[in-house]
Amino acid sequence: MTRGFYTKPTLEVAKKLLGKYLVRKIGKKKLSGKIIETEAYLGPQDKASHAYQGKVTPRNQAEYLIGGHVYIYLVYGMYWQMNISTGKAGRLECVLIRALDSNLGKIASGPGKLCRYLKLDKSFYGEDLTKSKRIWLEDPAPEQARCRASRVIATKRIGIDYAGIYWSKRKWRFLLKRDF
DNA sequence: GTACAGATTGAG
DNA sequence: TCAATCTGTACT
């Protein structure tokens, strides 16, 4: 995936990420999984975003980077969440990767499990997905490309009810329906 | 320096 | 339904 892919509007990127393969290289091993669930977070205007009202903290500054950087963050002291910054530099927008469909039989069915499975941690903070040698995105192989035609389902986002009904009801969570 | 809440998960 | 568990942020 090139830089241009990530600098498109966030909601568009969130949808297009579905069906892409997330590849993680650990030593000689390569782990990969199809992205089947994402959520969009739209910066200052989005009350559920860490960058609500343009807040900048050491924690969320990766969100300000140009699209294609990893914004990884520890929630509840136990679970990592992997986000990809989107848009141009200075845009406080990102896409949360919630779930992968792994071809190894295991399913990373939530943000925390996903990162545990891929062994992602703080060392990936700010990683550039267009340059990194240990994590990047790939287009589906030709014989798997038909999966991209699968239905995309939009639902409300998860775990952000605190942001109020106005934001929590926004359908910015995107799922890829499996088509076995 | 101290208090507190959270983009989750798994058990009860 | 609720606790585990810890970092960043907003207080004093």
Coordinates of C-alpha atoms (C1' of nucleotides) in Angstrom, one line a residue:
Chain A
M1 CA 0.0 0.0 0.0
T2 CA 1.3 3.4 -0.9
R3 CA 1.0 6.7 0.9
G4 CA -1.8 7.8 -1.3
F5 CA -4.0 5.0 0.0
Y6 CA -3.9 6.4 3.6
T7 CA -4.3 10.0 2.8
K8 CA -7.9 9.7 1.5
P9 CA -10.8 10.7 3.7
T10 CA -10.9 8.6 6.9
L11 CA -14.3 7.0 6.4
E12 CA -13.2 5.9 2.9
V13 CA -10.0 4.5 4.2
A14 CA -11.8 2.6 6.9
K15 CA -14.0 0.9 4.4
K16 CA -11.2 0.2 2.0
L17 CA -9.0 -1.4 4.7
L18 CA -11.6 -4.2 4.9
G19 CA -10.3 -7.2 3.0
K20 CA -6.7 -6.0 3.0
Y21 CA -4.1 -8.1 4.6
L22 CA -2.2 -7.0 7.6
V23 CA 1.3 -8.5 7.5
R24 CA 3.5 -8.8 10.6
K25 CA 7.0 -10.1 10.4
I26 CA 8.5 -11.5 13.6
G27 CA 12.1 -12.7 13.0
K28 CA 11.7 -15.3 10.2
K29 CA 8.1 -15.8 10.8
K30 CA 5.4 -14.0 8.9
L31 CA 1.9 -13.6 10.4
S32 CA -0.9 -12.2 8.4
G33 CA -4.6 -11.8 8.6
K34 CA -7.4 -10.2 6.6
I35 CA -8.9 -7.1 8.1
I36 CA -12.5 -7.7 8.8
E37 CA -13.4 -4.9 11.2
T38 CA -12.5 -1.3 11.5
E39 CA -13.7 1.9 13.2
A40 CA -13.2 5.4 12.1
Y41 CA -12.3 8.2 14.5
L42 CA -12.6 11.7 13.2
G43 CA -10.4 14.0 15.3
P44 CA -11.5 17.3 17.0
Q45 CA -15.2 17.0 16.1
D46 CA -15.5 13.4 17.3
K47 CA -16.2 13.2 21.0
A48 CA -15.1 9.6 21.1
S49 CA -11.7 10.4 19.7
H50 CA -8.6 10.9 21.8
A51 CA -8.0 14.1 19.7
Y52 CA -11.4 15.6 20.6
Q53 CA -11.3 19.3 20.6
G54 CA -7.8 19.2 19.1
K55 CA -6.1 17.9 22.2
V56 CA -2.5 17.0 21.8
T57 CA -0.8 14.7 24.2
P58 CA 2.3 12.6 24.1
R59 CA 0.0 9.7 23.7
N60 CA -2.0 10.7 20.7
Q61 CA 0.5 12.7 18.7
A62 CA 0.9 9.9 16.2
E63 CA -2.6 10.7 15.1
Y64 CA -1.2 14.0 13.7
L65 CA 1.1 12.2 11.4
I66 CA 0.4 11.8 7.7
G67 CA -1.7 8.8 6.9
G68 CA 0.0 5.5 7.1
H69 CA 1.5 5.7 10.5
V70 CA 0.7 3.4 13.4
Y71 CA -0.9 4.9 16.5
I72 CA -0.8 2.2 19.2
Y73 CA -2.2 2.8 22.6
L74 CA -2.7 0.9 25.8
V75 CA -6.3 0.7 27.2
Y76 CA -7.4 -0.4 30.6
G77 CA -3.8 -1.1 31.4
M78 CA -4.0 -4.5 29.7
Y79 CA -4.8 -4.2 26.0
W80 CA -3.1 -2.6 23.1
Q81 CA -5.1 -1.1 20.3
M82 CA -3.8 -0.6 16.8
N83 CA -4.8 2.4 14.8
I84 CA -3.7 3.7 11.5
S85 CA -3.5 7.5 11.1
T86 CA -5.2 8.8 8.0
G87 CA -5.4 12.0 6.0
K88 CA -2.7 14.6 5.6
A89 CA -0.2 15.6 8.3
G90 CA -2.0 17.6 11.0
R91 CA -5.3 15.9 10.5
L92 CA -6.5 14.2 13.7
E93 CA -8.0 11.2 12.1
C94 CA -7.4 7.6 12.4
V95 CA -8.8 4.1 11.8
L96 CA -8.9 1.5 14.6
I97 CA -8.2 -2.0 13.5
R98 CA -10.6 -4.1 15.5
A99 CA -10.4 -7.6 14.1
L100 CA -8.5 -9.8 11.7
D101 CA -9.4 -13.1 10.1
S102 CA -6.2 -15.0 10.3
N103 CA -5.3 -17.7 7.8
L104 CA -3.6 -19.6 10.5
G105 CA -6.9 -20.7 12.0
K106 CA -6.8 -18.3 14.9
I107 CA -9.0 -15.4 14.9
A108 CA -8.0 -12.1 16.3
S109 CA -11.6 -11.1 17.1
G110 CA -11.0 -7.9 19.0
P111 CA -8.6 -5.0 19.2
G112 CA -6.9 -6.4 22.3
K113 CA -6.7 -9.9 21.1
L114 CA -5.5 -8.7 17.7
C115 CA -2.5 -7.0 19.2
R116 CA -1.7 -9.8 21.5
Y117 CA -1.8 -12.2 18.6
L118 CA 0.5 -10.0 16.4
K119 CA 2.7 -9.2 19.4
L120 CA 2.3 -5.5 18.9
D121 CA 3.5 -3.2 21.6
K122 CA 4.6 0.4 22.2
S123 CA 7.7 -0.1 20.1
F124 CA 5.4 0.2 17.1
Y125 CA 4.3 3.6 18.0
G126 CA 4.6 5.9 15.0
E127 CA 5.7 3.1 12.8
D128 CA 5.4 4.0 9.1
L129 CA 3.4 1.3 7.3
T130 CA 4.7 2.4 4.0
K131 CA 8.3 1.9 5.0
S132 CA 8.4 -0.6 7.9
K133 CA 10.0 -4.0 7.5
R134 CA 8.1 -5.6 10.3
I135 CA 4.5 -4.5 9.7
W136 CA 2.7 -3.4 6.6
L137 CA -0.5 -3.9 4.5
E138 CA -1.0 -5.9 1.3
D139 CA -3.7 -6.2 -1.3
P140 CA -5.4 -9.6 -1.3
A141 CA -3.9 -12.2 -3.6
P142 CA -5.8 -12.5 -6.9
E143 CA -7.6 -15.7 -6.0
Q144 CA -8.7 -14.1 -2.8
A145 CA -9.7 -10.9 -4.3
R146 CA -13.3 -12.0 -4.7
C147 CA -13.6 -11.6 -1.0
R148 CA -13.5 -7.9 -1.5
A149 CA -16.9 -8.1 -3.0
S150 CA -18.3 -9.3 0.3
R151 CA -20.8 -7.1 1.9
V152 CA -19.6 -4.3 4.0
I153 CA -21.8 -3.7 7.1
A154 CA -21.8 -0.4 9.0
T155 CA -22.8 -0.4 12.6
K156 CA -22.4 1.8 15.6
R157 CA -19.0 1.9 17.3
I158 CA -18.2 -0.1 20.4
G159 CA -17.3 0.9 23.9
I160 CA -17.8 4.6 23.5
D161 CA -21.2 5.1 25.0
Y162 CA -19.6 7.6 27.3
A163 CA -19.3 10.0 24.4
G164 CA -23.1 10.3 24.3
I165 CA -25.8 9.0 22.0
Y166 CA -25.1 11.5 19.3
W167 CA -21.6 10.1 18.7
S168 CA -22.1 6.5 19.8
K169 CA -24.9 6.0 17.3
R170 CA -22.8 7.1 14.4
K171 CA -22.3 4.1 12.2
W172 CA -18.5 4.4 11.8
R173 CA -17.7 0.8 12.5
F174 CA -17.3 -1.3 9.4
L175 CA -17.4 -5.1 9.2
L176 CA -16.6 -7.4 6.4
K177 CA -19.1 -10.2 6.1
R178 CA -17.4 -13.5 5.6
D179 CA -18.4 -15.3 2.4
F180 CA -17.2 -18.9 2.7
Chain B
dG1 C1' 2.4 14.1 44.5
dT2 C1' -2.3 11.9 44.2
dA3 C1' -6.8 10.7 42.0
dC4 C1' -9.4 9.0 38.4
dA5 C1' -11.3 7.2 34.0
dG6 C1' -10.8 4.4 29.9
dA7 C1' -11.6 3.1 21.6
dT8 C1' -11.5 -4.2 26.4
dT9 C1' -11.8 -8.9 27.7
dG10 C1' -13.2 -12.9 30.0
dA11 C1' -15.3 -15.0 33.8
dG12 C1' -19.7 -15.4 36.7
Chain C
dT1 C1' -22.8 -7.7 35.0
dC2 C1' -18.3 -6.7 36.8
dA3 C1' -13.4 -6.8 38.0
dA4 C1' -8.5 -6.8 36.3
dT5 C1' -4.8 -3.4 35.7
dC6 C1' -1.8 0.8 34.3
dT7 C1' -1.0 5.0 31.7
dG8 C1' -2.0 9.7 30.8
dT9 C1' -4.3 13.6 32.4
dA10 C1' -6.1 16.8 35.6
dC11 C1' -6.2 18.0 39.6
dT12 C1' -3.8 19.7 44.7

